[in-house]
Coordinates of C-alpha atoms in Angstrom, one line a residue:
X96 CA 8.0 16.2 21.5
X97 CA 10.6 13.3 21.7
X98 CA 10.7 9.7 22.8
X99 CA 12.4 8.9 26.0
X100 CA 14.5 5.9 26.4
X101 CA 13.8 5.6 29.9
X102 CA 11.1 3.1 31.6
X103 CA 8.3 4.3 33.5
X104 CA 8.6 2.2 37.0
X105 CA 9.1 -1.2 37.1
X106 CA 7.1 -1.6 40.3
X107 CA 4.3 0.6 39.6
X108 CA 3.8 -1.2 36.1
X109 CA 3.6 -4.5 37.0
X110 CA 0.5 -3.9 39.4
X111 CA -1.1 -2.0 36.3
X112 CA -4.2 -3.2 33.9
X113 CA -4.4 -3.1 30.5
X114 CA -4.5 -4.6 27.1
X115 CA -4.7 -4.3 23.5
X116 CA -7.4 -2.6 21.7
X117 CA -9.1 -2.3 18.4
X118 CA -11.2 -0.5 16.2
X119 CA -14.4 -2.3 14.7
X120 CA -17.1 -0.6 12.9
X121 CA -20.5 -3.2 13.7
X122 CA -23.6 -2.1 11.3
X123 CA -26.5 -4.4 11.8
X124 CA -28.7 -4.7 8.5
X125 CA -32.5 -5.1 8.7
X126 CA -32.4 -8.6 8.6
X127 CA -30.3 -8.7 11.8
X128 CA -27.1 -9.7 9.8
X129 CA -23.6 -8.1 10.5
X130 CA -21.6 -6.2 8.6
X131 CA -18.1 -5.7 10.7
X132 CA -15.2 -3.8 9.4
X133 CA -11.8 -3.5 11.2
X134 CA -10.5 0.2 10.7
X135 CA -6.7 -0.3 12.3
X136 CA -4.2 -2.9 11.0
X137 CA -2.7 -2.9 14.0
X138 CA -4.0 -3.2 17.6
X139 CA -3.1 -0.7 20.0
X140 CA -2.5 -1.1 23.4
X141 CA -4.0 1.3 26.8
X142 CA -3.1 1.3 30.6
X143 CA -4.2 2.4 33.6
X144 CA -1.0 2.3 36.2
X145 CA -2.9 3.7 39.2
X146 CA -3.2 0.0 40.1
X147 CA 0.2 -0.2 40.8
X148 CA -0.1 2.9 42.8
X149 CA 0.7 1.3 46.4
X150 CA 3.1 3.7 48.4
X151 CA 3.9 7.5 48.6
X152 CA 7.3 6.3 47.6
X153 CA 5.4 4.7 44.3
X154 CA 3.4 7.9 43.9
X155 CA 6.8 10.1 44.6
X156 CA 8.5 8.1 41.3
X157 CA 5.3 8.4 39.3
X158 CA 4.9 12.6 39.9
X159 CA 8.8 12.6 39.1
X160 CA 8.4 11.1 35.6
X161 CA 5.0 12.5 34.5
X162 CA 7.0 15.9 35.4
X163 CA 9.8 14.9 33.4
X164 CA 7.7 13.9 30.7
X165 CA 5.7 16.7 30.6
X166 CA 2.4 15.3 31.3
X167 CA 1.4 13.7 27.3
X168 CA 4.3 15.6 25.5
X169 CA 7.3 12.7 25.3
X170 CA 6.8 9.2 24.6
X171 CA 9.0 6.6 26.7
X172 CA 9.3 2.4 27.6
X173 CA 6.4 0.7 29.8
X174 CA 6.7 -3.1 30.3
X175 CA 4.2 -4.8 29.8
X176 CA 3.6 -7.5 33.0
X177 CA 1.6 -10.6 30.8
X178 CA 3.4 -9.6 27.5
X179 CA 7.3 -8.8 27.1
X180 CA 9.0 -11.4 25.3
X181 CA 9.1 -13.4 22.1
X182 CA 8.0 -17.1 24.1
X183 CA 6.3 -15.7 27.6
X184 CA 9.3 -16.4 29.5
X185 CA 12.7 -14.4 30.5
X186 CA 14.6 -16.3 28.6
X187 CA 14.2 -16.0 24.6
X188 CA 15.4 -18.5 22.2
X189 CA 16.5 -17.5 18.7
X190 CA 14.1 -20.2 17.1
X191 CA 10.9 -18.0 18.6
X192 CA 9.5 -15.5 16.0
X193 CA 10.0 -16.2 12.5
X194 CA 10.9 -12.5 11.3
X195 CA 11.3 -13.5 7.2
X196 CA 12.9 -15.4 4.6
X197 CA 16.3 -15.1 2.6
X198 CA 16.5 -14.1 -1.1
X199 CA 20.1 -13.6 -1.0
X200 CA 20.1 -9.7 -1.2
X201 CA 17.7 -8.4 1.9
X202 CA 20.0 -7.8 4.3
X203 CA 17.4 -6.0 6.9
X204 CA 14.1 -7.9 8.7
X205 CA 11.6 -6.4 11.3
X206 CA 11.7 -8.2 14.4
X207 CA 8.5 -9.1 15.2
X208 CA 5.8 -11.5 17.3
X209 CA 3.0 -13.7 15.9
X210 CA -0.4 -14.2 17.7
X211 CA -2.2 -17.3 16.8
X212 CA -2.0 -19.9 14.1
X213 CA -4.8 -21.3 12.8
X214 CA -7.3 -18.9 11.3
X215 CA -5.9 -15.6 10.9
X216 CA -2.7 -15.0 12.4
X217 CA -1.8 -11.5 13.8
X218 CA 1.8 -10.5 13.1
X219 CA 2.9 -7.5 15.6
X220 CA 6.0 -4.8 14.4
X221 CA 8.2 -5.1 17.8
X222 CA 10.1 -1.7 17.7
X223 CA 11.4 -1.5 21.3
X224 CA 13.8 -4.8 22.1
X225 CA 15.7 -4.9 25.3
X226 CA 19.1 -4.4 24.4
X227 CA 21.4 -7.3 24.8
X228 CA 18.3 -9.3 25.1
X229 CA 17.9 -10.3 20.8
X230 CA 18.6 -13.3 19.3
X231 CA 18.7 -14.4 15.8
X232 CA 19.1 -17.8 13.5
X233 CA 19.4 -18.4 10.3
X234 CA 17.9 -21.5 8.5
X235 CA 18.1 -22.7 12.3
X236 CA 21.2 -22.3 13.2
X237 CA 22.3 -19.2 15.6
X238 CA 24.1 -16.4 15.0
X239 CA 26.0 -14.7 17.6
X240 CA 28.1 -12.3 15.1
X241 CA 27.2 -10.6 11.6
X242 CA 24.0 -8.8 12.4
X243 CA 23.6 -6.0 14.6
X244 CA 19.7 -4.7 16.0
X245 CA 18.7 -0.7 16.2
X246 CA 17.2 -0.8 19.7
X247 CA 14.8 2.4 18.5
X248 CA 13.4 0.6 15.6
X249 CA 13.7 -3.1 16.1
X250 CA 15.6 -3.6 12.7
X251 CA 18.3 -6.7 12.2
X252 CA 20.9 -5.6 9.6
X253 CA 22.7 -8.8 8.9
X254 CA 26.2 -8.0 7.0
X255 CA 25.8 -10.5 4.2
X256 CA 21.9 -11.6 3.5
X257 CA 20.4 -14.7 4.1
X258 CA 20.8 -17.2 1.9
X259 CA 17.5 -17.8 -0.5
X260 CA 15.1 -20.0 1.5
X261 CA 16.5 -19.9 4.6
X262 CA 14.0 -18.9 7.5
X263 CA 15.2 -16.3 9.5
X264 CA 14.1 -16.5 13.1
X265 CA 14.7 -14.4 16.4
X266 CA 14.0 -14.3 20.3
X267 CA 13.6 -10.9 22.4
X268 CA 12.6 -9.1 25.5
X269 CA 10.2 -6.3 24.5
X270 CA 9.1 -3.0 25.8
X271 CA 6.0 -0.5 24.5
X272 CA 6.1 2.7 23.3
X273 CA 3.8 4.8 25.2
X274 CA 2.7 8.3 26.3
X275 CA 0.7 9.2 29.1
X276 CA -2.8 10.0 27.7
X277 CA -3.6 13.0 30.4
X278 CA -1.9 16.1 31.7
X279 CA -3.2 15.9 35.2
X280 CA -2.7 13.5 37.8
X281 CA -5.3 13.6 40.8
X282 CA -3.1 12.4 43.7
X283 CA -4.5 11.8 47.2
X284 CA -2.8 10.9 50.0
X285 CA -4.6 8.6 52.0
X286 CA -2.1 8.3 55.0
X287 CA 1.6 9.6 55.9
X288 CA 3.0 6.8 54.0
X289 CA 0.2 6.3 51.5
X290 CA -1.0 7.7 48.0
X291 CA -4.0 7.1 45.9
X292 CA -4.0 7.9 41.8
X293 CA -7.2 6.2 40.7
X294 CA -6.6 6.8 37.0
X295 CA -3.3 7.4 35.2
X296 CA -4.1 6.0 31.9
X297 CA -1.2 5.3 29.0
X298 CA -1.7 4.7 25.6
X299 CA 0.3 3.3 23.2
X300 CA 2.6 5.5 20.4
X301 CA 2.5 4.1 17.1
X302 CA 5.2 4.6 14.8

């Protein structure tokens, strides 16, 4: 198996459904209290892009990579239509994401994106940036040279570390890691210049 760095349709994707998931083990006690524990750290995200299924020309680019890919065997890029980037626009900022803090020797920081503030934050790993699309400041101010990002990891390597106490921030488009989670697809075609796919479902690859 490999990962692919291709992107599965643009157009097919963005008429998809989908979301994150989790994993929560509910036991009710017999006085009708809960007990709730979460078994993943990290949510994990599933698809269905049948919904964006509307042509035989759609269909056509869909059979082409799900050959390509050999059905579940290699991973590859799927954008995500509500949830690609590090402020919900096109347009990132390098003050976005906090991604650490200098001690004056760690010269490499995870780029990642925080979801919600007040209770219990979740901080997501972001693994798959849009290269060309990452920014990064440090102790607010941008830096445009000094730090390079691996576009397979979503690693910043800054040549001399961040100062102690300095906050180091970032903005970036985003992509998920995915497979396809079934070796069949059920195609019908509905009219001459028309396909159907009810269910191609995707899951996320963690890494």
């Amino acid at each position: 198996m490999a990962f692919h760095t291709v992107r599965f349709p643009l157009g097919v994707a963005l008429g998809a459904r989908g979301g994150p998931e989790r994993a929560t083990d509910v036991i009710t006690l017999a006085s009708g209290r809960e007990e709730r524990n979460s078994r993943w750290a990290q949510s994990r995200r599933r698809y269905n892009a049948g919904y964006g299924v509307k042509s035989r020309a759609d269909m056509a680019a869909v059979l082409a990579f799900f050959e390509e890919r050999r059905g579940r065997f290699h991973s590859f890029l799927w954008r995500d239509g509500l949830d690609f980037s590090s402020n919900g626009t096109e347009t990132p900022t390098p003050f976005d994401q906090p991604i650490g803090g200098g001690d004056g020797e760690t010269l490499t920081f995870q780029l990642s994106k925080t979801y919600g503030a007040s209770f219990d934050p979740y901080v997501r790993p972001i693994t798959k940036p849009v290269a060309g699309s990452v920014r990064v400041a440090v102790a607010g101010t941008e830096r445009t040279t000094g730090w390079s990002v691996d576009a397979l990891t979503g690693v910043v390597t800054f040549d001399t570390a961040p100062a102690a106490g300095a906050a180091v921030t970032a903005g970036f488009l985003f992509d998920v890691p995915v497979r396809f989670d079934t070796d069949r697809l059920d195609i019908e075609l509905t009219s001459f210049e028309a396909a159907d796919a009810p269910s191609i479902p995707l899951i996320e690859v963690r890494e």
